[in-house]
Amino acid sequence: MMENGYSLDSETLTMTLHSIGEVKLTIPDNSAETLLNANGPEHEKPGVWVTMNSADKNEIGVCYAYGSFDPQPTNRVQSTLCINWLTSNRDYRRQGWGEYIVLETLRAGKAAGYATCILGTDVTNTPARTLYAKHGFTDTYVSTAYRK
């Protein structure tokens, strides 16, 4: 698609989970391990870094989320966890790991004090959109990027 000499580069759908509720996890393989790392400046809530490794130490998937807040959280945006990056190893797809990683990230985010969560995904990524919708995320807006 061309517009004023620019071609469509990507369309990103932002989805929002308005309330992180109780998170129930079922790990697809009990021999896998979850590594959590919380970090961030003192004025910020910690970021959440979730890494899943198989029993033989192969990386299954990774998720990084971040956010900041006022110590007296009155601003909704300030108590929002943003899932910035989520990926899974192709060899482990369609086995429930992506869902587990999303839920583990939400659980860790809620434990860190986040009330809501946002993320972005490609408009055409139906499997991801379906997964996120299953856990309460709703479409918020679409942003379009062009390139020349």
Tab-separated table of C-alpha atoms in Angstrom:
chain	number	residue	atom	x	y	z
A	1	MET	CA	0.000	0.000	0.000
A	2	MET	CA	1.431	3.389	-0.991
A	3	GLU	CA	0.536	6.725	0.544
A	4	ASN	CA	2.292	9.920	-0.613
A	5	GLY	CA	5.278	7.887	-1.818
A	6	TYR	CA	5.532	5.849	1.392
A	7	SER	CA	4.860	2.123	1.646
A	8	LEU	CA	3.211	0.415	4.578
A	9	ASP	CA	5.879	-0.949	6.918
A	10	SER	CA	3.777	-2.347	9.760
A	11	GLU	CA	0.535	-2.043	11.646
A	12	THR	CA	0.759	-2.627	15.373
A	13	LEU	CA	-2.286	-3.350	17.474
A	14	THR	CA	-2.041	-2.200	21.079
A	15	MET	CA	-4.055	-4.374	23.453
A	16	THR	CA	-4.883	-3.570	27.088
A	17	LEU	CA	-5.642	-5.744	30.104
A	18	HIS	CA	-7.552	-3.348	32.349
A	19	SER	CA	-7.188	-5.358	35.535
A	20	ILE	CA	-4.594	-8.010	36.290
A	21	GLY	CA	-6.601	-10.578	38.232
A	22	GLU	CA	-5.637	-13.832	39.890
A	23	VAL	CA	-3.255	-15.738	37.648
A	24	LYS	CA	-3.394	-19.540	37.617
A	25	LEU	CA	-0.406	-21.220	36.002
A	26	THR	CA	-0.042	-24.724	34.641
A	27	ILE	CA	3.446	-25.357	33.386
A	28	PRO	CA	3.492	-27.490	30.210
A	29	ASP	CA	6.557	-29.435	31.393
A	30	ASN	CA	7.548	-29.609	35.064
A	31	SER	CA	11.202	-30.156	34.175
A	32	ALA	CA	11.440	-26.646	32.689
A	33	GLU	CA	12.603	-23.768	34.830
A	34	THR	CA	11.432	-20.189	35.088
A	35	LEU	CA	14.018	-17.518	35.771
A	36	LEU	CA	12.673	-14.218	37.069
A	37	ASN	CA	14.735	-11.081	37.321
A	38	ALA	CA	13.390	-7.841	38.730
A	39	ASN	CA	15.371	-4.676	38.154
A	40	GLY	CA	14.978	-0.948	37.804
A	41	PRO	CA	15.871	2.374	39.412
A	42	GLU	CA	14.590	3.024	42.923
A	43	HIS	CA	11.877	5.404	41.661
A	44	GLU	CA	10.468	2.735	39.361
A	45	LYS	CA	8.722	-0.511	39.969
A	46	PRO	CA	10.990	-3.312	38.855
A	47	GLY	CA	10.977	-4.575	35.333
A	48	VAL	CA	9.974	-8.188	34.853
A	49	TRP	CA	12.262	-10.462	32.863
A	50	VAL	CA	10.945	-14.009	32.434
A	51	THR	CA	13.102	-16.666	30.785
A	52	MET	CA	11.922	-20.246	30.300
A	53	ASN	CA	14.514	-22.985	29.823
A	54	SER	CA	13.905	-26.665	29.117
A	55	ALA	CA	15.429	-29.406	31.265
A	56	ASP	CA	18.299	-29.663	28.774
A	57	LYS	CA	18.842	-25.876	29.075
A	58	ASN	CA	17.386	-24.904	25.690
A	59	GLU	CA	15.745	-21.499	25.768
A	60	ILE	CA	11.979	-21.931	25.374
A	61	GLY	CA	11.028	-18.276	25.453
A	62	VAL	CA	11.664	-14.845	26.901
A	63	CYS	CA	9.502	-11.915	27.956
A	64	TYR	CA	10.577	-8.468	29.117
A	65	ALA	CA	8.101	-6.030	30.625
A	66	TYR	CA	8.584	-2.717	32.410
A	67	GLY	CA	6.734	0.190	33.952
A	68	SER	CA	7.039	2.970	36.470
A	69	PHE	CA	4.820	4.372	39.175
A	70	ASP	CA	4.396	7.090	41.733
A	71	PRO	CA	4.777	5.709	45.295
A	72	GLN	CA	1.170	6.825	45.791
A	73	PRO	CA	-0.222	5.308	42.556
A	74	THR	CA	-3.157	7.439	41.520
A	75	ASN	CA	-2.392	7.632	37.825
A	76	ARG	CA	-3.532	4.581	35.851
A	77	VAL	CA	-0.676	4.858	33.362
A	78	GLN	CA	1.869	4.876	36.181
A	79	SER	CA	0.667	1.497	37.461
A	80	THR	CA	0.680	-0.130	34.028
A	81	LEU	CA	3.026	-2.959	33.116
A	82	CYS	CA	4.109	-2.790	29.473
A	83	ILE	CA	5.050	-6.084	27.833
A	84	ASN	CA	7.788	-4.821	25.579
A	85	TRP	CA	9.199	-8.008	24.136
A	86	LEU	CA	7.880	-11.575	24.029
A	87	THR	CA	9.249	-14.400	21.925
A	88	SER	CA	9.363	-18.164	21.928
A	89	ASN	CA	11.744	-20.615	20.324
A	90	ARG	CA	10.188	-22.069	17.146
A	91	ASP	CA	10.877	-25.606	18.405
A	92	TYR	CA	8.594	-24.994	21.403
A	93	ARG	CA	5.653	-23.284	19.719
A	94	ARG	CA	2.104	-24.683	19.837
A	95	GLN	CA	2.855	-26.448	23.141
A	96	GLY	CA	1.455	-23.907	25.612
A	97	TRP	CA	4.730	-22.141	26.410
A	98	GLY	CA	3.738	-18.744	25.024
A	99	GLU	CA	0.644	-18.749	27.199
A	100	TYR	CA	2.663	-19.809	30.225
A	101	ILE	CA	5.200	-17.041	29.659
A	102	VAL	CA	2.440	-14.411	29.322
A	103	LEU	CA	0.759	-15.632	32.517
A	104	GLU	CA	4.052	-15.825	34.428
A	105	THR	CA	4.796	-12.248	33.366
A	106	LEU	CA	1.339	-11.094	34.525
A	107	ARG	CA	1.760	-12.937	37.832
A	108	ALA	CA	5.162	-11.367	38.442
A	109	GLY	CA	3.819	-7.960	37.399
A	110	LYS	CA	0.894	-8.207	39.792
A	111	ALA	CA	3.257	-9.276	42.591
A	112	ALA	CA	5.341	-6.165	41.823
A	113	GLY	CA	2.234	-3.991	42.207
A	114	TYR	CA	1.076	-3.416	38.640
A	115	ALA	CA	-2.684	-3.107	38.164
A	116	THR	CA	-2.995	-3.099	34.362
A	117	CYS	CA	-0.962	-4.313	31.401
A	118	ILE	CA	-0.504	-3.251	27.782
A	119	LEU	CA	1.279	-4.871	24.861
A	120	GLY	CA	1.571	-4.523	21.119
A	121	THR	CA	1.380	-7.141	18.400
A	122	ASP	CA	1.245	-7.207	14.630
A	123	VAL	CA	-2.321	-6.744	13.387
A	124	THR	CA	-2.008	-9.928	11.317
A	125	ASN	CA	-0.695	-12.108	14.186
A	126	THR	CA	-3.950	-13.943	14.831
A	127	PRO	CA	-2.496	-16.634	17.162
A	128	ALA	CA	-1.008	-13.983	19.479
A	129	ARG	CA	-4.151	-11.839	19.399
A	130	THR	CA	-6.278	-14.891	20.224
A	131	LEU	CA	-4.019	-15.807	23.152
A	132	TYR	CA	-4.076	-12.287	24.580
A	133	ALA	CA	-7.861	-11.977	24.173
A	134	LYS	CA	-8.293	-15.326	25.966
A	135	HIS	CA	-6.692	-13.745	29.031
A	136	GLY	CA	-8.689	-10.516	28.996
A	137	PHE	CA	-6.725	-8.196	26.720
A	138	THR	CA	-8.885	-5.986	24.508
A	139	ASP	CA	-8.013	-4.052	21.353
A	140	THR	CA	-7.133	-0.455	22.194
A	141	TYR	CA	-5.781	1.148	19.026
A	142	VAL	CA	-3.793	0.488	15.848
A	143	SER	CA	-0.662	2.419	14.926
A	144	THR	CA	0.621	2.368	11.370
A	145	ALA	CA	4.244	2.814	10.317
A	146	TYR	CA	5.306	3.734	6.789
A	147	ARG	CA	8.697	3.747	5.108
A	148	LYS	CA	10.072	5.381	1.994
